Amino acid sequence: QVQLVESGGGVVQPGRSLRLSCAVSGFTFSTYAIHWVRQAPGKGLEWVSVISYDGMNKYYADSVKGRFTISRDNSKNTLYLQMNSLRPEDAAVYYCARAKGSYRTSFDYWGQGTLITVSS
Amino acid sequence: DIQMTQSPSTLSASVGDRVTITCRASQSISDWLAWYQQKPGKAPNLLIYKASTLETGVPSRFSGSGSGTEFTLTISSLQPDDFATYYCQQYNSLYTFGQGTKLEIK
């Protein structure tokens, strides 16, 4: 069955860096775009970033542009999110989610999320 | 950027009720809209995409409608498992979620 499993969360000081991973199984990873979505405690969902199936196209929310970098390793079935210059407002549960289709598409499978706490 | 506004923010209803949640886009998004259900501590679950297409495995009591800037999610007869938070999402231009509607037991 389709599975996405995030890891790499934890407590980090403001200004520091962290890298999240999303390991997938149950589908052909190299043919799907994958997203990162976050949810601050008690708040709504915020889209963060997306990477195309081949890694050639990447898009970011304005709130993370220039600080976060999305990447993927199709040989390892793994998605990454490198987060630099972390701010308190970046604290959230981070989900990876599969794009349902190839263009203009919703998200049909989600991981369970990994929690990032940004605090000194 | 496209903004998505849901109403109401909170909705109290009883088992068996018919409920409707509204989502408005700040500009036309055609029918590039999805609805998700989220329960506490869990990831969101896709219910409807392309405004009105039911995702596989989702009960038929859920339905979606609308196009352009105004959309609705309707649950025809509330079941105990339906009490959750619901989000709309536009994917016409990048991606934006509504602020959520919490469906509570009356």
mmCIF file of C-alpha atoms in Angstrom:
data_model
loop_
_atom_site.group_PDB
_atom_site.id
_atom_site.type_symbol
_atom_site.label_atom_id
_atom_site.label_comp_id
_atom_site.label_asym_id
_atom_site.label_seq_id
_atom_site.Cartn_x
_atom_site.Cartn_y
_atom_site.Cartn_z
ATOM 1 C CA GLN A 1 0.000 0.000 0.000
ATOM 2 C CA VAL A 2 1.033 3.604 -0.481
ATOM 3 C CA GLN A 3 3.091 4.913 2.420
ATOM 4 C CA LEU A 4 4.881 8.173 3.090
ATOM 5 C CA VAL A 5 6.923 8.387 6.279
ATOM 6 C CA GLU A 6 8.440 11.659 7.438
ATOM 7 C CA SER A 7 11.432 11.899 9.755
ATOM 8 C CA GLY A 8 13.964 14.442 10.947
ATOM 9 C CA GLY A 9 11.785 16.558 13.183
ATOM 10 C CA GLY A 10 12.823 17.830 16.577
ATOM 11 C CA VAL A 11 13.721 20.896 18.592
ATOM 12 C CA VAL A 12 15.979 23.457 16.938
ATOM 13 C CA GLN A 13 17.127 26.931 17.907
ATOM 14 C CA PRO A 14 16.114 29.965 15.874
ATOM 15 C CA GLY A 15 18.538 30.595 13.049
ATOM 16 C CA ARG A 16 19.680 26.998 12.847
ATOM 17 C CA SER A 17 19.056 24.392 10.152
ATOM 18 C CA LEU A 18 17.252 21.087 9.913
ATOM 19 C CA ARG A 19 16.641 18.554 7.148
ATOM 20 C CA LEU A 20 13.444 16.575 6.891
ATOM 21 C CA SER A 21 13.092 13.339 4.961
ATOM 22 C CA CYS A 22 10.055 11.597 3.511
ATOM 23 C CA ALA A 23 10.527 7.935 2.608
ATOM 24 C CA VAL A 24 7.901 6.519 0.283
ATOM 25 C CA SER A 25 6.811 3.051 -0.723
ATOM 26 C CA GLY A 26 3.941 1.359 -2.497
ATOM 27 C CA PHE A 27 4.068 3.401 -5.693
ATOM 28 C CA THR A 28 6.532 4.451 -8.377
ATOM 29 C CA PHE A 29 8.071 7.461 -6.644
ATOM 30 C CA SER A 30 9.880 8.704 -9.738
ATOM 31 C CA THR A 31 6.599 9.385 -11.577
ATOM 32 C CA TYR A 32 4.911 11.624 -9.005
ATOM 33 C CA ALA A 33 5.357 15.187 -7.843
ATOM 34 C CA ILE A 34 5.505 15.457 -4.054
ATOM 35 C CA HIS A 35 4.604 18.334 -1.748
ATOM 36 C CA TRP A 36 5.454 19.555 1.726
ATOM 37 C CA VAL A 37 2.570 21.000 3.752
ATOM 38 C CA ARG A 38 2.818 22.276 7.308
ATOM 39 C CA GLN A 39 0.432 22.909 10.164
ATOM 40 C CA ALA A 40 1.334 25.074 13.137
ATOM 41 C CA PRO A 41 -0.081 23.876 16.480
ATOM 42 C CA GLY A 42 -3.811 24.499 16.574
ATOM 43 C CA LYS A 43 -3.754 26.201 13.156
ATOM 44 C CA GLY A 44 -4.723 25.396 9.582
ATOM 45 C CA LEU A 45 -2.820 23.870 6.707
ATOM 46 C CA GLU A 46 -0.159 25.815 4.813
ATOM 47 C CA TRP A 47 1.365 24.612 1.570
ATOM 48 C CA VAL A 48 5.177 24.879 1.678
ATOM 49 C CA SER A 49 6.777 23.478 -1.467
ATOM 50 C CA VAL A 50 6.477 21.062 -4.372
ATOM 51 C CA ILE A 51 8.977 19.235 -6.542
ATOM 52 C CA SER A 52 8.234 17.682 -9.909
ATOM 53 C CA TYR A 53 8.618 13.962 -10.527
ATOM 54 C CA ASP A 54 12.088 14.447 -12.025
ATOM 55 C CA GLY A 55 13.282 17.130 -9.646
ATOM 56 C CA MET A 56 13.553 19.713 -12.390
ATOM 57 C CA ASN A 57 10.795 22.022 -11.212
ATOM 58 C CA LYS A 58 10.443 23.351 -7.694
ATOM 59 C CA TYR A 59 8.079 25.904 -6.201
ATOM 60 C CA TYR A 60 7.904 27.482 -2.786
ATOM 61 C CA ALA A 61 5.542 29.483 -0.634
ATOM 62 C CA ASP A 62 6.673 33.073 -0.167
ATOM 63 C CA SER A 63 7.036 32.440 3.566
ATOM 64 C CA VAL A 64 9.909 29.969 3.018
ATOM 65 C CA LYS A 65 11.406 31.093 -0.294
ATOM 66 C CA GLY A 66 15.154 31.561 -0.040
ATOM 67 C CA ARG A 67 15.375 29.616 3.232
ATOM 68 C CA PHE A 68 13.986 26.162 2.403
ATOM 69 C CA THR A 69 15.123 23.839 -0.384
ATOM 70 C CA ILE A 70 13.176 20.838 -1.625
ATOM 71 C CA SER A 71 14.954 17.941 -3.292
ATOM 72 C CA ARG A 72 14.487 14.274 -4.051
ATOM 73 C CA ASP A 73 16.516 11.136 -4.664
ATOM 74 C CA ASN A 74 14.516 8.875 -6.934
ATOM 75 C CA SER A 75 17.033 6.065 -6.470
ATOM 76 C CA LYS A 76 16.252 6.084 -2.743
ATOM 77 C CA ASN A 77 12.517 6.836 -2.993
ATOM 78 C CA THR A 78 13.074 9.758 -0.666
ATOM 79 C CA LEU A 79 12.062 13.421 -0.582
ATOM 80 C CA TYR A 80 13.911 16.041 1.422
ATOM 81 C CA LEU A 81 13.305 19.506 2.821
ATOM 82 C CA GLN A 82 16.380 21.448 3.857
ATOM 83 C CA MET A 83 15.285 24.202 6.219
ATOM 84 C CA ASN A 84 17.768 26.990 6.969
ATOM 85 C CA SER A 85 17.515 30.150 9.069
ATOM 86 C CA LEU A 86 14.608 28.686 11.007
ATOM 87 C CA ARG A 87 12.202 31.078 12.705
ATOM 88 C CA PRO A 88 9.735 30.527 15.549
ATOM 89 C CA GLU A 89 6.900 30.793 13.007
ATOM 90 C CA ASP A 90 8.285 27.734 11.184
ATOM 91 C CA ALA A 91 7.285 25.545 14.127
ATOM 92 C CA ALA A 92 4.709 23.066 12.853
ATOM 93 C CA VAL A 93 3.937 19.521 11.904
ATOM 94 C CA TYR A 94 5.385 18.985 8.443
ATOM 95 C CA TYR A 95 3.622 16.568 6.114
ATOM 96 C CA CYS A 96 4.750 15.200 2.787
ATOM 97 C CA ALA A 97 1.921 14.516 0.366
ATOM 98 C CA ARG A 98 1.682 12.927 -3.058
ATOM 99 C CA ALA A 99 0.283 14.859 -5.987
ATOM 100 C CA LYS A 100 -2.692 12.957 -7.313
ATOM 101 C CA GLY A 101 -2.065 13.770 -10.956
ATOM 102 C CA SER A 102 0.500 15.348 -13.193
ATOM 103 C CA TYR A 103 -0.720 18.952 -13.391
ATOM 104 C CA ARG A 104 -3.075 21.079 -11.328
ATOM 105 C CA THR A 105 -3.803 18.371 -8.854
ATOM 106 C CA SER A 106 -4.902 17.677 -5.319
ATOM 107 C CA PHE A 107 -2.973 15.602 -2.787
ATOM 108 C CA ASP A 108 -4.147 12.021 -2.446
ATOM 109 C CA TYR A 109 -1.773 10.408 0.060
ATOM 110 C CA TRP A 110 -0.168 12.019 3.086
ATOM 111 C CA GLY A 111 2.412 10.968 5.617
ATOM 112 C CA GLN A 112 1.757 11.064 9.350
ATOM 113 C CA GLY A 113 3.824 14.208 9.820
ATOM 114 C CA THR A 114 6.934 15.185 11.764
ATOM 115 C CA LEU A 115 6.978 17.947 14.373
ATOM 116 C CA ILE A 116 9.410 20.827 14.296
ATOM 117 C CA THR A 117 9.784 23.013 17.380
ATOM 118 C CA VAL A 118 11.802 26.202 17.026
ATOM 119 C CA SER A 119 12.846 27.497 20.396
ATOM 120 C CA SER A 120 15.894 28.773 22.215
ATOM 121 C CA ASP B 1 -1.903 35.135 -4.478
ATOM 122 C CA ILE B 2 -5.295 33.455 -4.318
ATOM 123 C CA GLN B 3 -7.007 33.615 -0.937
ATOM 124 C CA MET B 4 -9.547 31.008 0.176
ATOM 125 C CA THR B 5 -12.216 31.862 2.737
ATOM 126 C CA GLN B 6 -14.360 29.201 4.374
ATOM 127 C CA SER B 7 -17.591 29.702 6.253
ATOM 128 C CA PRO B 8 -18.574 29.047 8.877
ATOM 129 C CA SER B 9 -15.423 28.582 10.962
ATOM 130 C CA THR B 10 -17.333 26.356 13.344
ATOM 131 C CA LEU B 11 -20.504 24.407 12.713
ATOM 132 C CA SER B 12 -22.548 22.566 15.339
ATOM 133 C CA ALA B 13 -24.792 19.805 14.072
ATOM 134 C CA SER B 14 -26.381 16.510 15.037
ATOM 135 C CA VAL B 15 -26.133 13.017 13.623
ATOM 136 C CA GLY B 16 -28.453 12.775 10.652
ATOM 137 C CA ASP B 17 -28.323 16.488 9.802
ATOM 138 C CA ARG B 18 -27.560 17.789 6.347
ATOM 139 C CA VAL B 19 -24.713 20.305 6.501
ATOM 140 C CA THR B 20 -23.084 22.624 3.999
ATOM 141 C CA ILE B 21 -19.705 24.327 4.162
ATOM 142 C CA THR B 22 -18.872 27.183 1.800
ATOM 143 C CA CYS B 23 -15.510 28.119 0.327
ATOM 144 C CA ARG B 24 -14.888 31.320 -1.618
ATOM 145 C CA ALA B 25 -11.861 32.111 -3.748
ATOM 146 C CA SER B 26 -10.494 35.631 -4.151
ATOM 147 C CA GLN B 27 -10.426 35.106 -7.932
ATOM 148 C CA SER B 28 -11.726 32.531 -10.334
ATOM 149 C CA ILE B 29 -10.141 29.100 -9.985
ATOM 150 C CA SER B 30 -12.414 27.292 -12.472
ATOM 151 C CA ASP B 31 -13.043 23.944 -10.762
ATOM 152 C CA TRP B 32 -9.529 23.395 -9.427
ATOM 153 C CA LEU B 33 -10.707 22.836 -5.886
ATOM 154 C CA ALA B 34 -10.363 20.014 -3.395
ATOM 155 C CA TRP B 35 -11.885 19.254 -0.006
ATOM 156 C CA TYR B 36 -10.086 17.459 2.821
ATOM 157 C CA GLN B 37 -11.186 16.060 6.160
ATOM 158 C CA GLN B 38 -8.803 16.119 9.102
ATOM 159 C CA LYS B 39 -9.222 14.508 12.498
ATOM 160 C CA PRO B 40 -7.143 15.510 15.543
ATOM 161 C CA GLY B 41 -3.585 14.223 15.391
ATOM 162 C CA LYS B 42 -4.039 12.806 11.901
ATOM 163 C CA ALA B 43 -3.078 13.824 8.403
ATOM 164 C CA PRO B 44 -5.717 15.296 6.106
ATOM 165 C CA ASN B 45 -7.735 12.924 3.953
ATOM 166 C CA LEU B 46 -8.806 13.820 0.409
ATOM 167 C CA LEU B 47 -12.583 13.750 -0.015
ATOM 168 C CA ILE B 48 -13.325 15.590 -3.257
ATOM 169 C CA TYR B 49 -11.236 16.939 -6.117
ATOM 170 C CA LYS B 50 -11.994 19.003 -9.182
ATOM 171 C CA ALA B 51 -14.791 20.595 -7.144
ATOM 172 C CA SER B 52 -17.232 17.696 -7.418
ATOM 173 C CA THR B 53 -15.406 14.403 -8.035
ATOM 174 C CA LEU B 54 -15.573 12.015 -5.106
ATOM 175 C CA GLU B 55 -12.264 10.370 -4.227
ATOM 176 C CA THR B 56 -12.302 6.577 -4.327
ATOM 177 C CA GLY B 57 -13.533 5.090 -1.072
ATOM 178 C CA VAL B 58 -15.231 8.251 0.196
ATOM 179 C CA PRO B 59 -18.876 7.728 1.201
ATOM 180 C CA SER B 60 -21.491 9.056 -1.186
ATOM 181 C CA ARG B 61 -23.039 11.246 1.532
ATOM 182 C CA PHE B 62 -20.231 13.689 0.724
ATOM 183 C CA SER B 63 -20.696 15.886 -2.326
ATOM 184 C CA GLY B 64 -19.122 19.000 -3.744
ATOM 185 C CA SER B 65 -20.291 21.656 -6.127
ATOM 186 C CA GLY B 66 -19.385 25.021 -7.564
ATOM 187 C CA SER B 67 -17.036 26.679 -10.000
ATOM 188 C CA GLY B 68 -15.338 30.006 -10.444
ATOM 189 C CA THR B 69 -15.175 31.555 -6.989
ATOM 190 C CA GLU B 70 -17.861 29.849 -4.910
ATOM 191 C CA PHE B 71 -17.893 26.225 -3.805
ATOM 192 C CA THR B 72 -19.756 24.054 -1.341
ATOM 193 C CA LEU B 73 -19.176 20.787 0.469
ATOM 194 C CA THR B 74 -22.351 19.028 1.547
ATOM 195 C CA ILE B 75 -22.748 16.071 3.878
ATOM 196 C CA SER B 76 -26.222 14.704 3.284
ATOM 197 C CA SER B 77 -26.704 12.860 6.585
ATOM 198 C CA LEU B 78 -24.071 13.330 9.252
ATOM 199 C CA GLN B 79 -22.539 10.225 10.745
ATOM 200 C CA PRO B 80 -20.570 10.100 14.023
ATOM 201 C CA ASP B 81 -17.325 9.626 12.087
ATOM 202 C CA ASP B 82 -17.850 12.912 10.201
ATOM 203 C CA PHE B 83 -17.169 15.217 13.127
ATOM 204 C CA ALA B 84 -13.813 16.681 12.121
ATOM 205 C CA THR B 85 -12.250 19.756 10.535
ATOM 206 C CA TYR B 86 -12.727 20.351 6.815
ATOM 207 C CA TYR B 87 -10.449 22.320 4.518
ATOM 208 C CA CYS B 88 -10.877 23.520 0.974
ATOM 209 C CA GLN B 89 -7.811 23.916 -1.250
ATOM 210 C CA GLN B 90 -7.318 25.677 -4.551
ATOM 211 C CA TYR B 91 -4.772 24.341 -7.017
ATOM 212 C CA ASN B 92 -5.384 26.674 -9.928
ATOM 213 C CA SER B 93 -2.313 28.762 -9.110
ATOM 214 C CA LEU B 94 0.103 27.075 -6.771
ATOM 215 C CA TYR B 95 -1.808 25.962 -3.682
ATOM 216 C CA THR B 96 -3.826 27.637 -0.955
ATOM 217 C CA PHE B 97 -5.951 26.158 1.801
ATOM 218 C CA GLY B 98 -8.946 27.705 3.459
ATOM 219 C CA GLN B 99 -8.704 28.361 7.183
ATOM 220 C CA GLY B 100 -10.810 25.311 8.032
ATOM 221 C CA THR B 101 -14.314 24.566 9.309
ATOM 222 C CA LYS B 102 -14.627 22.621 12.534
ATOM 223 C CA LEU B 103 -17.727 20.434 12.531
ATOM 224 C CA GLU B 104 -18.818 19.806 16.121
ATOM 225 C CA ILE B 105 -21.486 17.687 17.732
ATOM 226 C CA LYS B 106 -24.458 19.769 18.875
#
